[in-house]
mmCIF file of C-alpha atoms in Angstrom:
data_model
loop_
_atom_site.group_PDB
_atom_site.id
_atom_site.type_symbol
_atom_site.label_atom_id
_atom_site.label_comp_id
_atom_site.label_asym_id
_atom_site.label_seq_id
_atom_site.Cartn_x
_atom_site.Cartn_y
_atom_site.Cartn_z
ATOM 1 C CA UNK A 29 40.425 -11.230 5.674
ATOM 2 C CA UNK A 30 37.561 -11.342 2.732
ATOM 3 C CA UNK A 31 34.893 -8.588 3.434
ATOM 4 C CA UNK A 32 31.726 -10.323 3.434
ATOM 5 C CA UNK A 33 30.439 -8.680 -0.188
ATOM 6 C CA UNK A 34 33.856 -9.952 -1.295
ATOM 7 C CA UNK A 35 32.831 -13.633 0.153
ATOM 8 C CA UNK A 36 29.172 -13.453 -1.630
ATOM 9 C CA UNK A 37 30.308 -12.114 -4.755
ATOM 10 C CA UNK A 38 33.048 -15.266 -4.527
ATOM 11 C CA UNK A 39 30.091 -17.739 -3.856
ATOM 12 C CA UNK A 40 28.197 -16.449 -6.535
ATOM 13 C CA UNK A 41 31.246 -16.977 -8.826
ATOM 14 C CA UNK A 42 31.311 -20.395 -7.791
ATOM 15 C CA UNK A 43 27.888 -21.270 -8.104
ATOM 16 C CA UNK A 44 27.969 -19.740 -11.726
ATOM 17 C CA UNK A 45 31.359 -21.674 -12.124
ATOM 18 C CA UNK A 46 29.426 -24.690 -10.894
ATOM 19 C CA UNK A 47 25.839 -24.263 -13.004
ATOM 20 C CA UNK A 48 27.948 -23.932 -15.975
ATOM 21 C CA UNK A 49 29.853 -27.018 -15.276
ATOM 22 C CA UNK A 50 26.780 -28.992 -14.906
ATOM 23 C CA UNK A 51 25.131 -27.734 -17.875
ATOM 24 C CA UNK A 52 27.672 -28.791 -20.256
ATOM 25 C CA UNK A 53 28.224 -31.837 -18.494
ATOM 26 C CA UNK A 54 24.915 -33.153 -19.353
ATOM 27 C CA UNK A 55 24.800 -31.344 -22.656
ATOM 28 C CA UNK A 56 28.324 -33.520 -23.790
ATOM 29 C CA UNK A 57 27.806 -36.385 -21.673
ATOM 30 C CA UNK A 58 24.047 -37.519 -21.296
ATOM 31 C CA UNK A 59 22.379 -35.516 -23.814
ATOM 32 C CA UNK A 60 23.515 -37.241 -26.628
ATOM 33 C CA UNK A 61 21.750 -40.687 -25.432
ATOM 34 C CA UNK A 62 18.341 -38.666 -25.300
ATOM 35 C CA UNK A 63 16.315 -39.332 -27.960
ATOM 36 C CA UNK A 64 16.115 -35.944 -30.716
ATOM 37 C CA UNK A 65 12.224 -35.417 -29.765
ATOM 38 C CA UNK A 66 12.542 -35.500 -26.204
ATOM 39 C CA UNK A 67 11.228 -32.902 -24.546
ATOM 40 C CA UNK A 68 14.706 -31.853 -23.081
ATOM 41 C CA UNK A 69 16.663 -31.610 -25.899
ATOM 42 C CA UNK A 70 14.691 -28.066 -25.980
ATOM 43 C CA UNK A 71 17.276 -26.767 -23.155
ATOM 44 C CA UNK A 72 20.589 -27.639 -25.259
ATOM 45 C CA UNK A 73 21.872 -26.063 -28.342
ATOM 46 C CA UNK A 74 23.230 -28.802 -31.037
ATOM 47 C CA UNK A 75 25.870 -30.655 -30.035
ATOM 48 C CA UNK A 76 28.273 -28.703 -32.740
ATOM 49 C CA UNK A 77 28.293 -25.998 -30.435
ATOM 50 C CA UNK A 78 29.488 -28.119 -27.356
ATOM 51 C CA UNK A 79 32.725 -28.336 -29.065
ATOM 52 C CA UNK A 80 32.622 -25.203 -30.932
ATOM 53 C CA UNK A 81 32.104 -22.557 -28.191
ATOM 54 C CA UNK A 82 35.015 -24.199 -26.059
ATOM 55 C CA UNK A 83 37.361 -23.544 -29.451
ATOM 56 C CA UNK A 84 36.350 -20.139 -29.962
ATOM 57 C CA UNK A 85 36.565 -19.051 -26.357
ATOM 58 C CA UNK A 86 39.710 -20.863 -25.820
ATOM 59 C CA UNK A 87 41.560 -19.024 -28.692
ATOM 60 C CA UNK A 88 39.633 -15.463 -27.206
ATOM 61 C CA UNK A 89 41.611 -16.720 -24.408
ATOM 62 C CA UNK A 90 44.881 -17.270 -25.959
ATOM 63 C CA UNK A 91 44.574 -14.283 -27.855
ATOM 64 C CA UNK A 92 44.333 -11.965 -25.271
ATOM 65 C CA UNK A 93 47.198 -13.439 -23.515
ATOM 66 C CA UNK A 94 49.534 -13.222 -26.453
ATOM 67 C CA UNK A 95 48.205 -9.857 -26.651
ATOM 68 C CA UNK A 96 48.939 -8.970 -22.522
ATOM 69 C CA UNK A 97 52.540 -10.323 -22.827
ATOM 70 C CA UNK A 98 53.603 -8.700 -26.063
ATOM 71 C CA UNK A 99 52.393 -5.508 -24.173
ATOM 72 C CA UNK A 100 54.009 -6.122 -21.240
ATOM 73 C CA UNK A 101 57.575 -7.220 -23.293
ATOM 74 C CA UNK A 102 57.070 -4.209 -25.345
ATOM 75 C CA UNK A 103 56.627 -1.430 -22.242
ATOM 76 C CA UNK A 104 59.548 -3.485 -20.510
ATOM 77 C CA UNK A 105 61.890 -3.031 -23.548
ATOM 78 C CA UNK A 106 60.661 0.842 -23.781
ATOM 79 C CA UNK A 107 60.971 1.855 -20.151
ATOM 80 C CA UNK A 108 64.621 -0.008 -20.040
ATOM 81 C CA UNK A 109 65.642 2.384 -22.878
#
């Protein structure tokens, strides 16, 4: 059974998971039928960046799982040695 730090620090986790979601949400979805001089277009970045920052953080991602399972192959074929 979760501790209850280890249930808070999950519902924060979450609710960050869940802020995040509905920030880009709007930022991809509504945003872009806001007119540019609208006072909230001052809380979003330009829209190159809603695509952009997905890319780069997905290959971050995929790079540090090529990375984890050519270490893990590579200790594997050592240790069987």
């Amino acid at each position: 059974m979760a501790t209850g730090m280890d249930q808070a620090l999950g519902m924060g986790l979450v609710a960050f998971a869940g802020a995040i979601f509905s920030y880009y949400t709007i930022w991809v979805i509504f945003m872009p039928f806001v007119d540019d001089d609208h006072v909230l277009q001052q809380f979003f970045l330009p829209r190159f960046y809603a695509i952009a920052l997905p890319v780069v953080a997905g290959l971050i991602f995929l790079t540090f799982i090529g990375v984890f399972v050519t270490a893990v192959t590579l200790a594997k074929k050592k240790k069987s040695k």
